[in-house]
CSV table of C-alpha atoms in Angstrom, one decimal:
chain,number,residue,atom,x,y,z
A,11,UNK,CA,-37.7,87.6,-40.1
A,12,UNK,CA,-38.1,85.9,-37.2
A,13,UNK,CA,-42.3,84.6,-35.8
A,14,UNK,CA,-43.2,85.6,-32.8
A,15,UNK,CA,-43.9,83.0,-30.7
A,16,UNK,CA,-48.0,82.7,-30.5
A,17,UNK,CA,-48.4,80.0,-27.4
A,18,UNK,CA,-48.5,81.0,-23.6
A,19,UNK,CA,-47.2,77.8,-23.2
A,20,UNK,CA,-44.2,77.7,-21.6
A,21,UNK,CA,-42.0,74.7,-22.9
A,22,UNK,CA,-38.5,75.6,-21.7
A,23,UNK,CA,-37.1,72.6,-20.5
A,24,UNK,CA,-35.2,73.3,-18.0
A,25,UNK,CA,-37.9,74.1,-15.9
A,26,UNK,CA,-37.8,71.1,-13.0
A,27,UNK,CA,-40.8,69.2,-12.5
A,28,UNK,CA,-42.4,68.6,-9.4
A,29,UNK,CA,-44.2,65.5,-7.7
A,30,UNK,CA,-47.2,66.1,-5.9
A,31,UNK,CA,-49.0,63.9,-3.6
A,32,UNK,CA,-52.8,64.0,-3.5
A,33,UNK,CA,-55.2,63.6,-0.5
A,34,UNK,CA,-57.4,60.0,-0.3
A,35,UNK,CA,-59.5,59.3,2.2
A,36,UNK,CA,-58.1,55.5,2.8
A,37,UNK,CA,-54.3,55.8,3.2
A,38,UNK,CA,-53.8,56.1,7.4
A,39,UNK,CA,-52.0,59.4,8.1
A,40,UNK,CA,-48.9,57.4,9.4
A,41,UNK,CA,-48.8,55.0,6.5
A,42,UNK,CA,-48.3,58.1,4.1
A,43,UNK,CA,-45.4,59.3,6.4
A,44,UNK,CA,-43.7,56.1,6.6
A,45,UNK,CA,-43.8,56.1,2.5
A,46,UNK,CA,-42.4,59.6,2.4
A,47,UNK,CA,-39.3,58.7,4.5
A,48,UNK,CA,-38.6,55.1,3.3
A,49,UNK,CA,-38.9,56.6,-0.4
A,50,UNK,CA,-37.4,60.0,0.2
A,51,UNK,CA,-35.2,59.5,3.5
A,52,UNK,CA,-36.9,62.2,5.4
A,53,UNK,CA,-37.2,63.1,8.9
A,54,UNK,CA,-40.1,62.5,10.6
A,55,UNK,CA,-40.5,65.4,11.6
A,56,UNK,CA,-40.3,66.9,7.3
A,57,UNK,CA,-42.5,63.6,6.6
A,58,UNK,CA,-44.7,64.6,9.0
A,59,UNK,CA,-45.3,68.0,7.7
A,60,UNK,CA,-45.7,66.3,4.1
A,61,UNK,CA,-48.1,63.9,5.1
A,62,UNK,CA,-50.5,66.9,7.0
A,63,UNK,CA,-50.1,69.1,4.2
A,64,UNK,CA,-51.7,66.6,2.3
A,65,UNK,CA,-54.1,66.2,4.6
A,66,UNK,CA,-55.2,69.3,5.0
A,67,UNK,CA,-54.3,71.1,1.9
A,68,UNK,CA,-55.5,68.5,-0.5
A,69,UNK,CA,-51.9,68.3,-1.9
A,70,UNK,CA,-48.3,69.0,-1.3
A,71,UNK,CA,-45.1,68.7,-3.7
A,72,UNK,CA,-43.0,66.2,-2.0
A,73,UNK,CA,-40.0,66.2,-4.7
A,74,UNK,CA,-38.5,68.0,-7.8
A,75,UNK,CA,-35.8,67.8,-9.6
A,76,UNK,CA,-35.4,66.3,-14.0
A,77,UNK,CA,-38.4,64.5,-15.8
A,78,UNK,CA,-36.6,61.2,-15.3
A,79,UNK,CA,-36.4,61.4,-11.3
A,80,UNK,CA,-39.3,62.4,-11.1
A,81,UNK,CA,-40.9,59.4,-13.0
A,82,UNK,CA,-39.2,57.4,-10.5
A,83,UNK,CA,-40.4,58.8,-7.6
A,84,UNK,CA,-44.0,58.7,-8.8
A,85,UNK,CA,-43.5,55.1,-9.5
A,86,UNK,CA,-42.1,54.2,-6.2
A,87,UNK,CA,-45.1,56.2,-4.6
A,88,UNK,CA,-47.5,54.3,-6.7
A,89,UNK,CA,-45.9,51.1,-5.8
A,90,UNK,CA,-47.1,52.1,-2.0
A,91,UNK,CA,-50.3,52.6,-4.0
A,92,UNK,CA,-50.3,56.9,-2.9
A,93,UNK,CA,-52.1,59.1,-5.7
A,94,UNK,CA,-48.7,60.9,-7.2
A,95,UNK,CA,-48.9,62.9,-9.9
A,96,UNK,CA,-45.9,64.9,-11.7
A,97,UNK,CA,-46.1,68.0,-14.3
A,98,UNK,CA,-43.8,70.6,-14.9
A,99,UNK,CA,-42.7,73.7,-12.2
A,100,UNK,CA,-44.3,77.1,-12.6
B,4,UNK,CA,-64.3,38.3,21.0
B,5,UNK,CA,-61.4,36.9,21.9
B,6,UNK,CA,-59.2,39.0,23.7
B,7,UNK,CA,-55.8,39.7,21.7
B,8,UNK,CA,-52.8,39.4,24.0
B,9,UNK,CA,-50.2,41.1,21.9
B,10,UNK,CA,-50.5,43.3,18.7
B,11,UNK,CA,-50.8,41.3,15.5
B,12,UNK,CA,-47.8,42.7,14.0
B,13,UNK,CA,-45.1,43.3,16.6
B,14,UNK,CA,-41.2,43.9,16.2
B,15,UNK,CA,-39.3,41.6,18.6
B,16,UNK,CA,-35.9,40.8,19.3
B,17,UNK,CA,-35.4,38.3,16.8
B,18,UNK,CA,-37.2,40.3,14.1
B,19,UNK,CA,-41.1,41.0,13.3
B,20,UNK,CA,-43.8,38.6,14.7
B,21,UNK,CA,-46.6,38.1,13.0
B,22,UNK,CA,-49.3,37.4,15.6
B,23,UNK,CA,-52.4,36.3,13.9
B,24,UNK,CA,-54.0,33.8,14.4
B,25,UNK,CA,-55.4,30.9,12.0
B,26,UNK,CA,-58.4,32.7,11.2
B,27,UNK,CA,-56.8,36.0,10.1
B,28,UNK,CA,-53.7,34.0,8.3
B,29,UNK,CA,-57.1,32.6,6.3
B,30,UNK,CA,-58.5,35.6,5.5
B,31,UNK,CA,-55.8,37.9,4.9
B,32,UNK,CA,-54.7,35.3,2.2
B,33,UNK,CA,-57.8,34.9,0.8
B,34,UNK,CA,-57.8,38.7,-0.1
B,35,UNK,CA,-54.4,38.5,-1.2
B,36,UNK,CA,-55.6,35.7,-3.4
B,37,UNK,CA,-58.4,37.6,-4.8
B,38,UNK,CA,-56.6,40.6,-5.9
B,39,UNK,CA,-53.1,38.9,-7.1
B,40,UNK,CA,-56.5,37.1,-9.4
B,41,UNK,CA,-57.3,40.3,-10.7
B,42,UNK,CA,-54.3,41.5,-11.3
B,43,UNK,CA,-53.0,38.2,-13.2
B,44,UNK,CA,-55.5,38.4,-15.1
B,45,UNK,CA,-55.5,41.9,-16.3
B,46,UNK,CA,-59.1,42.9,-14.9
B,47,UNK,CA,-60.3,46.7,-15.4
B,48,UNK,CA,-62.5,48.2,-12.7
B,49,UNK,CA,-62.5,51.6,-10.8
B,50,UNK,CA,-61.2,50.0,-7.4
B,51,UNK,CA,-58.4,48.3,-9.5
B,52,UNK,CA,-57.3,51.4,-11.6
B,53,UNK,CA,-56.6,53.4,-8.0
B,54,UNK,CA,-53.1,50.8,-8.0
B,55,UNK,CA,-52.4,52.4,-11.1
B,56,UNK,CA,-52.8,55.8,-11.1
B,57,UNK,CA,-52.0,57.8,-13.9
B,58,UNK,CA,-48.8,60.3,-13.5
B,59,UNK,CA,-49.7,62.9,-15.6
B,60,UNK,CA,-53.2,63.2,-14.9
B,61,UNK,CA,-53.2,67.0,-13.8
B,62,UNK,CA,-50.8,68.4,-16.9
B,63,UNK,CA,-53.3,67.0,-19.6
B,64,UNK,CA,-50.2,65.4,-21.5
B,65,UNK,CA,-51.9,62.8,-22.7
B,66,UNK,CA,-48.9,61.0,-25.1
B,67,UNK,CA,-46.6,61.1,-21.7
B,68,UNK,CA,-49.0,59.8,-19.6
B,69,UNK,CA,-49.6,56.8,-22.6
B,70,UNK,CA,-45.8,56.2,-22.7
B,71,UNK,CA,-45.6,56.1,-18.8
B,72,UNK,CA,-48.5,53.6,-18.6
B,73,UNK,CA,-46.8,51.7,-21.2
B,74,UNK,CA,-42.7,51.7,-19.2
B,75,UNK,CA,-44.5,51.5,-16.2
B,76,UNK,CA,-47.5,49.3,-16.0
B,77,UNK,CA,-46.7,46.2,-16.3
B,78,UNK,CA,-43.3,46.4,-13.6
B,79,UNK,CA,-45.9,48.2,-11.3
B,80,UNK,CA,-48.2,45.0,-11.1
B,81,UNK,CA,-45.3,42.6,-11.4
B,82,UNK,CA,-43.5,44.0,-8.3
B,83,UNK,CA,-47.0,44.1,-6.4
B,84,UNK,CA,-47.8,40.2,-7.7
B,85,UNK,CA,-44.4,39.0,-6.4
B,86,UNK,CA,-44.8,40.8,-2.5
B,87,UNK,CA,-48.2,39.1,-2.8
B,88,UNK,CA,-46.7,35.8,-3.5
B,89,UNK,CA,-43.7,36.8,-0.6
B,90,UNK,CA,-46.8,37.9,1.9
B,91,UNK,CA,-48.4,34.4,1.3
B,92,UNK,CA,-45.6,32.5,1.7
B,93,UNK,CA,-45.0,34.3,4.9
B,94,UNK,CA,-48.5,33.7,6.4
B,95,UNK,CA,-48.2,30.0,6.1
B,96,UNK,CA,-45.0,30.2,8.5
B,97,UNK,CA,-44.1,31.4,12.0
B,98,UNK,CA,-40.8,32.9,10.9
B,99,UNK,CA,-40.1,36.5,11.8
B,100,UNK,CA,-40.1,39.0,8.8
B,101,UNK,CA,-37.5,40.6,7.8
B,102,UNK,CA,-37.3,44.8,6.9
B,103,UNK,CA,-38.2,43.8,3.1
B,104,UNK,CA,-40.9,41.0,4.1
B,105,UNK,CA,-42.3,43.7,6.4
B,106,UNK,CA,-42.1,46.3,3.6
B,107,UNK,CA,-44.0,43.7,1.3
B,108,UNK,CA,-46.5,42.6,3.9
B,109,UNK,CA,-47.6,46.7,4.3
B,110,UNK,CA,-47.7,46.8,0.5
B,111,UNK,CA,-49.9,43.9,0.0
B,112,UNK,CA,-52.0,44.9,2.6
B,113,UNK,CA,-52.1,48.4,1.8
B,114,UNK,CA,-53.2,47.6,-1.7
B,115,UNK,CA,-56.1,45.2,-0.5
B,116,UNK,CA,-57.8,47.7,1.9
B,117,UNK,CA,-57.3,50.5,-0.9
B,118,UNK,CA,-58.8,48.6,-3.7
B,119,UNK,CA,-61.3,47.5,-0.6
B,120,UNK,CA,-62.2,50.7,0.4
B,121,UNK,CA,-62.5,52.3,-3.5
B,122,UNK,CA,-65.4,49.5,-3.5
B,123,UNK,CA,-66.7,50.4,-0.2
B,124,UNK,CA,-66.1,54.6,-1.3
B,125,UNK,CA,-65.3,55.3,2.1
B,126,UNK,CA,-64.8,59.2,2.9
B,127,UNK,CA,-62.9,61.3,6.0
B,128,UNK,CA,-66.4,62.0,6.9
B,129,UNK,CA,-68.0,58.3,7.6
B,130,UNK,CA,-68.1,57.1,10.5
B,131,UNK,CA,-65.9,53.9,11.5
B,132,UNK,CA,-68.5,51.7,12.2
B,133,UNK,CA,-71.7,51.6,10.1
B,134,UNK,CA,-73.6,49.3,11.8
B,135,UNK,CA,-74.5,45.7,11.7
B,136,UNK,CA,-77.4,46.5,10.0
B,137,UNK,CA,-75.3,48.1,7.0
B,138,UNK,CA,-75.4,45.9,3.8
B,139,UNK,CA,-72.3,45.6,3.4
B,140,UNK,CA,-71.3,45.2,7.3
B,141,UNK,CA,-69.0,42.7,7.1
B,142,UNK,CA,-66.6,44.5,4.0
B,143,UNK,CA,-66.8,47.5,6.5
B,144,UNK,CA,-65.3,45.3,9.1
B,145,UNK,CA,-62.9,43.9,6.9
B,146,UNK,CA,-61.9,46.9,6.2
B,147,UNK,CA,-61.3,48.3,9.8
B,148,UNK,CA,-59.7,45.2,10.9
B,149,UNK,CA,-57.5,46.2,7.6
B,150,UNK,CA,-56.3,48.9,8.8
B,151,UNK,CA,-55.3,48.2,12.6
B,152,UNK,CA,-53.3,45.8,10.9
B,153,UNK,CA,-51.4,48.1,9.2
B,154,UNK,CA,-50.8,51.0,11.9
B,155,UNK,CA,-50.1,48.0,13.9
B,156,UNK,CA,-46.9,47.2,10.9
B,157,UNK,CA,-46.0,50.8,10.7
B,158,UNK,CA,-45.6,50.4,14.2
B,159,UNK,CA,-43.5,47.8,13.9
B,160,UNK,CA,-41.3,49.6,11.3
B,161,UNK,CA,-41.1,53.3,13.3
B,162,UNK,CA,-40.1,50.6,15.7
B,163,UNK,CA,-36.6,49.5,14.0
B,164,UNK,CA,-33.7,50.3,15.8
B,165,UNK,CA,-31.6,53.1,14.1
């Protein structure tokens, strides 16, 4: 006989994670663009739309992929001293 | 006030000029003196803990977050004490910077007016200018001039040819 499983959490992991910027009120709006395309190679036109979606969202997922990239990519964010967080997708 | 002729940080021909004059080389290091202090020497505060966020703050894993601290930490502060030792070096010469001494001048600064402004707990909502009469006047100040300085460098980086 096989348990049913009894958590809601979902610990699959496959599921990606994602990296989310958080809005600050000291970072200048072009300073968190420039970040997003020296760390990222983006446009400026898809850092751009990043950098306002923080702005006025509060937040925006600027990368995803496995657990270990995405540590990476936090820590090069926090290098440039930008509040990144990562958890998992879904 | 003296009237500034050209943009403290400016990309040129021959690379990126620093433009600053005595005064500001002075003071910019002595900021950069008193946080690469704080950071050698391992202090805790609020303003400092905003350089080290944590990663998983918002999934409540709190063993991940302990091991990424732990990997992570201490080659975040290293690599932000050496572009503070690169940035100091810099401001004592004329030389133009370089792509990575401009990269490490924006850092260092960054991270002054960040830790700067945690202190100051400046919001999207107050005004620029406070006031002379504002206790802390002169941080506010420091904090402007701060960040001219850097739109000024990212500027100066948007400027690079492609």
């Amino acid at each position: 006989v096989v348990d049913e499983p009894t958590s809601d959490v979902d610990i699959r992991p496959d599921r990606p994670w994602i990296v989310l910027v958080w809005n600050d009120p000291i970072n200048l709006m072009s300073y968190v663009t420039m970040v997003f395309q020296k760390v990222f190679g983006y446009s400026l036109e898809k850092a751009t739309e990043l950098m306002l979606d923080v702005h006025h969202k509060g937040r925006a997922v600027v990368s995803s992929g496995p657990r270990e990239k995405a540590e990476i990519d936090v820590f090069r964010l926090h290098e440039h001293s930008l509040w990144a967080t990562m958890q998992q997708d879904g | 006030m003296a009237f500034r002729r050209r943009p403290p940080v400016e990309r040129t021909a021959k690379g990126v000029r620093l433009n600053l004059s005595d005064e500001e080389r002075r003071v910019i290091g002595w900021m950069l003196d008193q946080l690469r202090d704080a950071l050698a020497g391992g202090q805790q505060s609020e303003s400092l803990r905003r350089l080290t966020p944590p990663a998983y703050h918002m999934s409540g894993d709190a063993e991940a977050e302990a091991e990424y601290q732990r990997l992570m930490n201490e080659e975040l502060v290293a690599n932000r004490l050496a572009a503070i030792n690169r940035v100091t070096d810099l401001l004592a010469t004329s030389t133009p910077l370089d792509d990575d001494e401009l990269m490490a001048f924006l850092q260092s600064v960054n991270a002054v007016r960040v830790v700067l402004g945690t202190v100051l707990d400046v919001s999207e909502e107050q005004p620029d200018d406070v006031g002379d009469d504002h206790p802390m006047a002169q941080e506010h100040q420091l904090y402007g001039y701060l960040g001219y300085l850097l739109q000024c460098a990212v500027e100066a980086v948007q400027a690079a040819p492609q």
